Amino acid sequence: MSNIYLRQSTLDDLPRVIDIIEGAKKTLRDRGVDQWQQGYPDNEILKQDIQEDISYVLMLDGEVVGVAALQQGYDKNYQDMTSGAWSDNSEVTYSIIHRIAVEAGHQGQHLSASLIQQLLTMSYYLGYRDVRIDTHPENLVMQHVITSNGFVEQGTITMDEDHGIRKAYQILLK
């Protein structure tokens, strides 16, 4: 049985985190998805995530195989929806899963789902019951992973970094 767990990223992880994100950009490009194709996220953003203690890595048998940022409190991109609305039971503060990726050689092993599940646990531990995530409208694989983990599509938002439209999802933990 594999040993899978989540831990906070350190600056020592940065080269591996960059490799995983660059691999994810290539996978998206190969699938014809325009997400992450204009330089975002760049190395500085990934380093900043680590320095702000919001970057987490998924470990599989001692190896970093996935990465995500778990932003806490508020995200201006989530303030105004282009279409739809957040749940009537939404909270003032929430956590947001950003920049999630699994190393290309480990895709297809349900590790994205494991990463999301562990980030939900971390959100709960940190006191957040309202968790949000978004993805590109053409990223059908991630849409499936998101909804398979209990998130409900609430509408669309526009991202500041590229003015791109994203499908926005939410889950309320009990």
PDB file of C-alpha atoms in Angstrom:
ATOM      1  CA  MET A   1       0.000   0.000   0.000  1.00  0.00           C
ATOM      2  CA  SER A   2       1.281   3.451  -0.897  1.00  0.00           C
ATOM      3  CA  ASN A   3       2.141   6.082   1.669  1.00  0.00           C
ATOM      4  CA  ILE A   4       0.265   9.269   0.652  1.00  0.00           C
ATOM      5  CA  TYR A   5       0.160  12.458   2.692  1.00  0.00           C
ATOM      6  CA  LEU A   6       0.053  16.242   2.440  1.00  0.00           C
ATOM      7  CA  ARG A   7       2.596  18.662   3.850  1.00  0.00           C
ATOM      8  CA  GLN A   8       3.449  22.328   3.513  1.00  0.00           C
ATOM      9  CA  SER A   9       5.947  23.131   0.789  1.00  0.00           C
ATOM     10  CA  THR A  10       9.376  24.480   1.641  1.00  0.00           C
ATOM     11  CA  LEU A  11      11.767  26.470  -0.519  1.00  0.00           C
ATOM     12  CA  ASP A  12      13.718  23.220  -0.974  1.00  0.00           C
ATOM     13  CA  ASP A  13      10.642  21.919  -2.843  1.00  0.00           C
ATOM     14  CA  LEU A  14      10.554  24.864  -5.273  1.00  0.00           C
ATOM     15  CA  PRO A  15      12.463  23.190  -8.152  1.00  0.00           C
ATOM     16  CA  ARG A  16      10.151  20.153  -7.981  1.00  0.00           C
ATOM     17  CA  VAL A  17       7.051  22.367  -7.698  1.00  0.00           C
ATOM     18  CA  ILE A  18       8.173  24.293 -10.794  1.00  0.00           C
ATOM     19  CA  ASP A  19       8.750  21.025 -12.690  1.00  0.00           C
ATOM     20  CA  ILE A  20       5.259  19.775 -11.808  1.00  0.00           C
ATOM     21  CA  ILE A  21       3.600  23.055 -12.843  1.00  0.00           C
ATOM     22  CA  GLU A  22       5.575  23.187 -16.108  1.00  0.00           C
ATOM     23  CA  GLY A  23       4.537  19.589 -16.819  1.00  0.00           C
ATOM     24  CA  ALA A  24       0.909  20.509 -16.155  1.00  0.00           C
ATOM     25  CA  LYS A  25       1.179  23.449 -18.570  1.00  0.00           C
ATOM     26  CA  LYS A  26       2.436  21.063 -21.254  1.00  0.00           C
ATOM     27  CA  THR A  27      -0.356  18.563 -20.551  1.00  0.00           C
ATOM     28  CA  LEU A  28      -2.961  21.329 -20.851  1.00  0.00           C
ATOM     29  CA  ARG A  29      -1.386  22.571 -24.091  1.00  0.00           C
ATOM     30  CA  ASP A  30      -1.343  19.013 -25.498  1.00  0.00           C
ATOM     31  CA  ARG A  31      -5.062  18.704 -24.647  1.00  0.00           C
ATOM     32  CA  GLY A  32      -5.822  21.989 -26.409  1.00  0.00           C
ATOM     33  CA  VAL A  33      -6.726  23.787 -23.172  1.00  0.00           C
ATOM     34  CA  ASP A  34      -5.690  27.457 -23.086  1.00  0.00           C
ATOM     35  CA  GLN A  35      -5.309  27.483 -19.288  1.00  0.00           C
ATOM     36  CA  TRP A  36      -1.839  28.449 -17.929  1.00  0.00           C
ATOM     37  CA  GLN A  37      -0.479  29.150 -21.433  1.00  0.00           C
ATOM     38  CA  GLN A  38       0.420  32.837 -20.986  1.00  0.00           C
ATOM     39  CA  GLY A  39       3.129  32.454 -18.342  1.00  0.00           C
ATOM     40  CA  TYR A  40       0.874  32.081 -15.302  1.00  0.00           C
ATOM     41  CA  PRO A  41       1.677  30.704 -12.828  1.00  0.00           C
ATOM     42  CA  ASP A  42       5.301  31.769 -12.988  1.00  0.00           C
ATOM     43  CA  ASN A  43       8.176  30.827 -10.696  1.00  0.00           C
ATOM     44  CA  GLU A  44       7.791  33.974  -8.580  1.00  0.00           C
ATOM     45  CA  ILE A  45       4.146  33.182  -7.807  1.00  0.00           C
ATOM     46  CA  LEU A  46       5.093  29.626  -6.822  1.00  0.00           C
ATOM     47  CA  LYS A  47       7.893  30.928  -4.592  1.00  0.00           C
ATOM     48  CA  GLN A  48       5.530  33.486  -3.055  1.00  0.00           C
ATOM     49  CA  ASP A  49       3.003  30.716  -2.297  1.00  0.00           C
ATOM     50  CA  ILE A  50       5.711  28.872  -0.349  1.00  0.00           C
ATOM     51  CA  GLN A  51       6.863  31.998   1.488  1.00  0.00           C
ATOM     52  CA  GLU A  52       3.259  32.809   2.449  1.00  0.00           C
ATOM     53  CA  ASP A  53       2.756  29.250   3.780  1.00  0.00           C
ATOM     54  CA  ILE A  54      -0.123  28.509   1.398  1.00  0.00           C
ATOM     55  CA  SER A  55       1.695  25.978  -0.799  1.00  0.00           C
ATOM     56  CA  TYR A  56       1.224  22.269  -0.124  1.00  0.00           C
ATOM     57  CA  VAL A  57       2.772  19.219  -1.732  1.00  0.00           C
ATOM     58  CA  LEU A  58       1.298  15.759  -2.079  1.00  0.00           C
ATOM     59  CA  MET A  59       3.795  13.097  -1.084  1.00  0.00           C
ATOM     60  CA  LEU A  60       3.705   9.572  -2.491  1.00  0.00           C
ATOM     61  CA  ASP A  61       6.167   7.127  -0.955  1.00  0.00           C
ATOM     62  CA  GLY A  62       8.512   9.987  -0.045  1.00  0.00           C
ATOM     63  CA  GLU A  63       8.340  11.719  -3.439  1.00  0.00           C
ATOM     64  CA  VAL A  64       6.665  15.063  -4.235  1.00  0.00           C
ATOM     65  CA  VAL A  65       4.050  14.207  -6.887  1.00  0.00           C
ATOM     66  CA  GLY A  66       1.520  17.029  -6.584  1.00  0.00           C
ATOM     67  CA  VAL A  67       1.193  20.647  -5.579  1.00  0.00           C
ATOM     68  CA  ALA A  68      -1.541  23.157  -4.784  1.00  0.00           C
ATOM     69  CA  ALA A  69      -2.018  26.488  -3.061  1.00  0.00           C
ATOM     70  CA  LEU A  70      -4.635  26.809  -0.329  1.00  0.00           C
ATOM     71  CA  GLN A  71      -5.463  30.489  -0.028  1.00  0.00           C
ATOM     72  CA  GLN A  72      -7.311  31.483   3.105  1.00  0.00           C
ATOM     73  CA  GLY A  73      -9.813  34.213   3.829  1.00  0.00           C
ATOM     74  CA  TYR A  74     -10.729  35.999   0.631  1.00  0.00           C
ATOM     75  CA  ASP A  75      -9.959  36.261  -3.094  1.00  0.00           C
ATOM     76  CA  LYS A  76     -10.952  39.368  -5.054  1.00  0.00           C
ATOM     77  CA  ASN A  77     -11.483  37.238  -8.177  1.00  0.00           C
ATOM     78  CA  TYR A  78     -14.304  35.477  -6.318  1.00  0.00           C
ATOM     79  CA  GLN A  79     -16.063  38.681  -5.227  1.00  0.00           C
ATOM     80  CA  ASP A  80     -18.191  39.298  -8.307  1.00  0.00           C
ATOM     81  CA  MET A  81     -19.428  36.433 -10.427  1.00  0.00           C
ATOM     82  CA  THR A  82     -19.849  36.932 -14.168  1.00  0.00           C
ATOM     83  CA  SER A  83     -22.824  34.575 -14.008  1.00  0.00           C
ATOM     84  CA  GLY A  84     -24.430  32.562 -11.226  1.00  0.00           C
ATOM     85  CA  ALA A  85     -24.159  33.100  -7.483  1.00  0.00           C
ATOM     86  CA  TRP A  86     -22.440  31.604  -4.475  1.00  0.00           C
ATOM     87  CA  SER A  87     -24.557  29.473  -2.150  1.00  0.00           C
ATOM     88  CA  ASP A  88     -26.994  31.292   0.128  1.00  0.00           C
ATOM     89  CA  ASN A  89     -25.135  29.602   3.001  1.00  0.00           C
ATOM     90  CA  SER A  90     -21.755  31.045   1.975  1.00  0.00           C
ATOM     91  CA  GLU A  91     -19.425  32.338   4.655  1.00  0.00           C
ATOM     92  CA  VAL A  92     -17.689  35.730   4.722  1.00  0.00           C
ATOM     93  CA  THR A  93     -14.273  34.056   4.705  1.00  0.00           C
ATOM     94  CA  TYR A  94     -13.425  30.881   2.853  1.00  0.00           C
ATOM     95  CA  SER A  95     -10.511  28.891   1.531  1.00  0.00           C
ATOM     96  CA  ILE A  96      -9.654  28.614  -2.146  1.00  0.00           C
ATOM     97  CA  ILE A  97      -7.742  25.848  -3.876  1.00  0.00           C
ATOM     98  CA  HIS A  98      -5.460  27.278  -6.564  1.00  0.00           C
ATOM     99  CA  ARG A  99      -2.682  26.049  -8.848  1.00  0.00           C
ATOM    100  CA  ILE A 100      -3.364  22.358  -8.374  1.00  0.00           C
ATOM    101  CA  ALA A 101      -1.246  19.955 -10.417  1.00  0.00           C
ATOM    102  CA  VAL A 102      -0.008  16.369 -10.341  1.00  0.00           C
ATOM    103  CA  GLU A 103       3.258  15.248 -11.916  1.00  0.00           C
ATOM    104  CA  ALA A 104       2.637  13.953 -15.450  1.00  0.00           C
ATOM    105  CA  GLY A 105       4.057  10.498 -14.720  1.00  0.00           C
ATOM    106  CA  HIS A 106       1.540  10.026 -11.898  1.00  0.00           C
ATOM    107  CA  GLN A 107      -1.588  11.244 -13.683  1.00  0.00           C
ATOM    108  CA  GLY A 108      -4.438   8.768 -13.994  1.00  0.00           C
ATOM    109  CA  GLN A 109      -3.875   7.416 -10.466  1.00  0.00           C
ATOM    110  CA  HIS A 110      -6.588   9.560  -8.819  1.00  0.00           C
ATOM    111  CA  LEU A 111      -3.934  11.622  -7.037  1.00  0.00           C
ATOM    112  CA  SER A 112      -5.683  14.906  -7.936  1.00  0.00           C
ATOM    113  CA  ALA A 113      -8.718  13.629  -6.046  1.00  0.00           C
ATOM    114  CA  SER A 114      -6.529  12.655  -3.105  1.00  0.00           C
ATOM    115  CA  LEU A 115      -4.891  16.081  -3.146  1.00  0.00           C
ATOM    116  CA  ILE A 116      -8.272  17.833  -3.136  1.00  0.00           C
ATOM    117  CA  GLN A 117      -9.572  15.605  -0.322  1.00  0.00           C
ATOM    118  CA  GLN A 118      -6.540  16.367   1.804  1.00  0.00           C
ATOM    119  CA  LEU A 119      -6.882  20.090   1.100  1.00  0.00           C
ATOM    120  CA  LEU A 120     -10.521  19.888   2.222  1.00  0.00           C
ATOM    121  CA  THR A 121      -9.324  18.329   5.481  1.00  0.00           C
ATOM    122  CA  MET A 122      -6.724  21.086   5.867  1.00  0.00           C
ATOM    123  CA  SER A 123      -9.396  23.735   5.203  1.00  0.00           C
ATOM    124  CA  TYR A 124     -11.582  22.225   7.902  1.00  0.00           C
ATOM    125  CA  TYR A 125      -8.640  22.062  10.309  1.00  0.00           C
ATOM    126  CA  LEU A 126      -7.904  25.755   9.637  1.00  0.00           C
ATOM    127  CA  GLY A 127     -11.528  26.649  10.434  1.00  0.00           C
ATOM    128  CA  TYR A 128     -12.926  27.079   6.936  1.00  0.00           C
ATOM    129  CA  ARG A 129     -16.188  25.336   6.060  1.00  0.00           C
ATOM    130  CA  ASP A 130     -16.697  27.165   2.739  1.00  0.00           C
ATOM    131  CA  VAL A 131     -14.158  25.976   0.144  1.00  0.00           C
ATOM    132  CA  ARG A 132     -13.956  27.222  -3.439  1.00  0.00           C
ATOM    133  CA  ILE A 133     -12.068  26.285  -6.588  1.00  0.00           C
ATOM    134  CA  ASP A 134     -12.160  27.269 -10.246  1.00  0.00           C
ATOM    135  CA  THR A 135     -10.961  25.921 -13.568  1.00  0.00           C
ATOM    136  CA  HIS A 136     -10.916  26.764 -17.259  1.00  0.00           C
ATOM    137  CA  PRO A 137     -14.165  25.969 -19.152  1.00  0.00           C
ATOM    138  CA  GLU A 138     -12.200  23.674 -21.496  1.00  0.00           C
ATOM    139  CA  ASN A 139     -10.435  21.752 -18.710  1.00  0.00           C
ATOM    140  CA  LEU A 140     -12.889  18.862 -18.646  1.00  0.00           C
ATOM    141  CA  VAL A 141     -10.562  16.572 -16.694  1.00  0.00           C
ATOM    142  CA  MET A 142     -10.295  19.012 -13.780  1.00  0.00           C
ATOM    143  CA  GLN A 143     -14.027  19.748 -13.910  1.00  0.00           C
ATOM    144  CA  HIS A 144     -14.640  16.020 -13.424  1.00  0.00           C
ATOM    145  CA  VAL A 145     -12.145  15.810 -10.545  1.00  0.00           C
ATOM    146  CA  ILE A 146     -13.731  18.832  -8.863  1.00  0.00           C
ATOM    147  CA  THR A 147     -17.344  17.649  -9.108  1.00  0.00           C
ATOM    148  CA  SER A 148     -16.363  14.079  -8.171  1.00  0.00           C
ATOM    149  CA  ASN A 149     -15.146  15.492  -4.864  1.00  0.00           C
ATOM    150  CA  GLY A 150     -18.490  17.068  -3.964  1.00  0.00           C
ATOM    151  CA  PHE A 151     -18.043  20.587  -5.301  1.00  0.00           C
ATOM    152  CA  VAL A 152     -21.052  22.215  -6.956  1.00  0.00           C
ATOM    153  CA  GLU A 153     -20.679  24.518  -9.947  1.00  0.00           C
ATOM    154  CA  GLN A 154     -21.963  27.972  -8.943  1.00  0.00           C
ATOM    155  CA  GLY A 155     -21.278  30.045 -12.061  1.00  0.00           C
ATOM    156  CA  THR A 156     -18.379  31.838 -13.711  1.00  0.00           C
ATOM    157  CA  ILE A 157     -15.762  34.340 -12.582  1.00  0.00           C
ATOM    158  CA  THR A 158     -13.166  36.442 -14.402  1.00  0.00           C
ATOM    159  CA  MET A 159      -9.530  36.099 -13.360  1.00  0.00           C
ATOM    160  CA  ASP A 160      -7.394  39.231 -12.986  1.00  0.00           C
ATOM    161  CA  GLU A 161      -4.145  37.719 -14.253  1.00  0.00           C
ATOM    162  CA  ASP A 162      -5.411  36.920 -17.762  1.00  0.00           C
ATOM    163  CA  HIS A 163      -9.016  38.212 -17.782  1.00  0.00           C
ATOM    164  CA  GLY A 164     -10.035  34.634 -18.524  1.00  0.00           C
ATOM    165  CA  ILE A 165     -13.417  33.195 -17.661  1.00  0.00           C
ATOM    166  CA  ARG A 166     -13.357  30.302 -15.177  1.00  0.00           C
ATOM    167  CA  LYS A 167     -16.012  27.926 -13.933  1.00  0.00           C
ATOM    168  CA  ALA A 168     -16.377  28.460 -10.186  1.00  0.00           C
ATOM    169  CA  TYR A 169     -17.224  25.700  -7.706  1.00  0.00           C
ATOM    170  CA  GLN A 170     -18.021  25.584  -4.012  1.00  0.00           C
ATOM    171  CA  ILE A 171     -18.420  23.000  -1.272  1.00  0.00           C
ATOM    172  CA  LEU A 172     -19.764  23.686   2.211  1.00  0.00           C
ATOM    173  CA  LEU A 173     -18.268  21.350   4.810  1.00  0.00           C
ATOM    174  CA  LYS A 174     -20.302  20.367   7.857  1.00  0.00           C
TER     175      LYS A 174
END
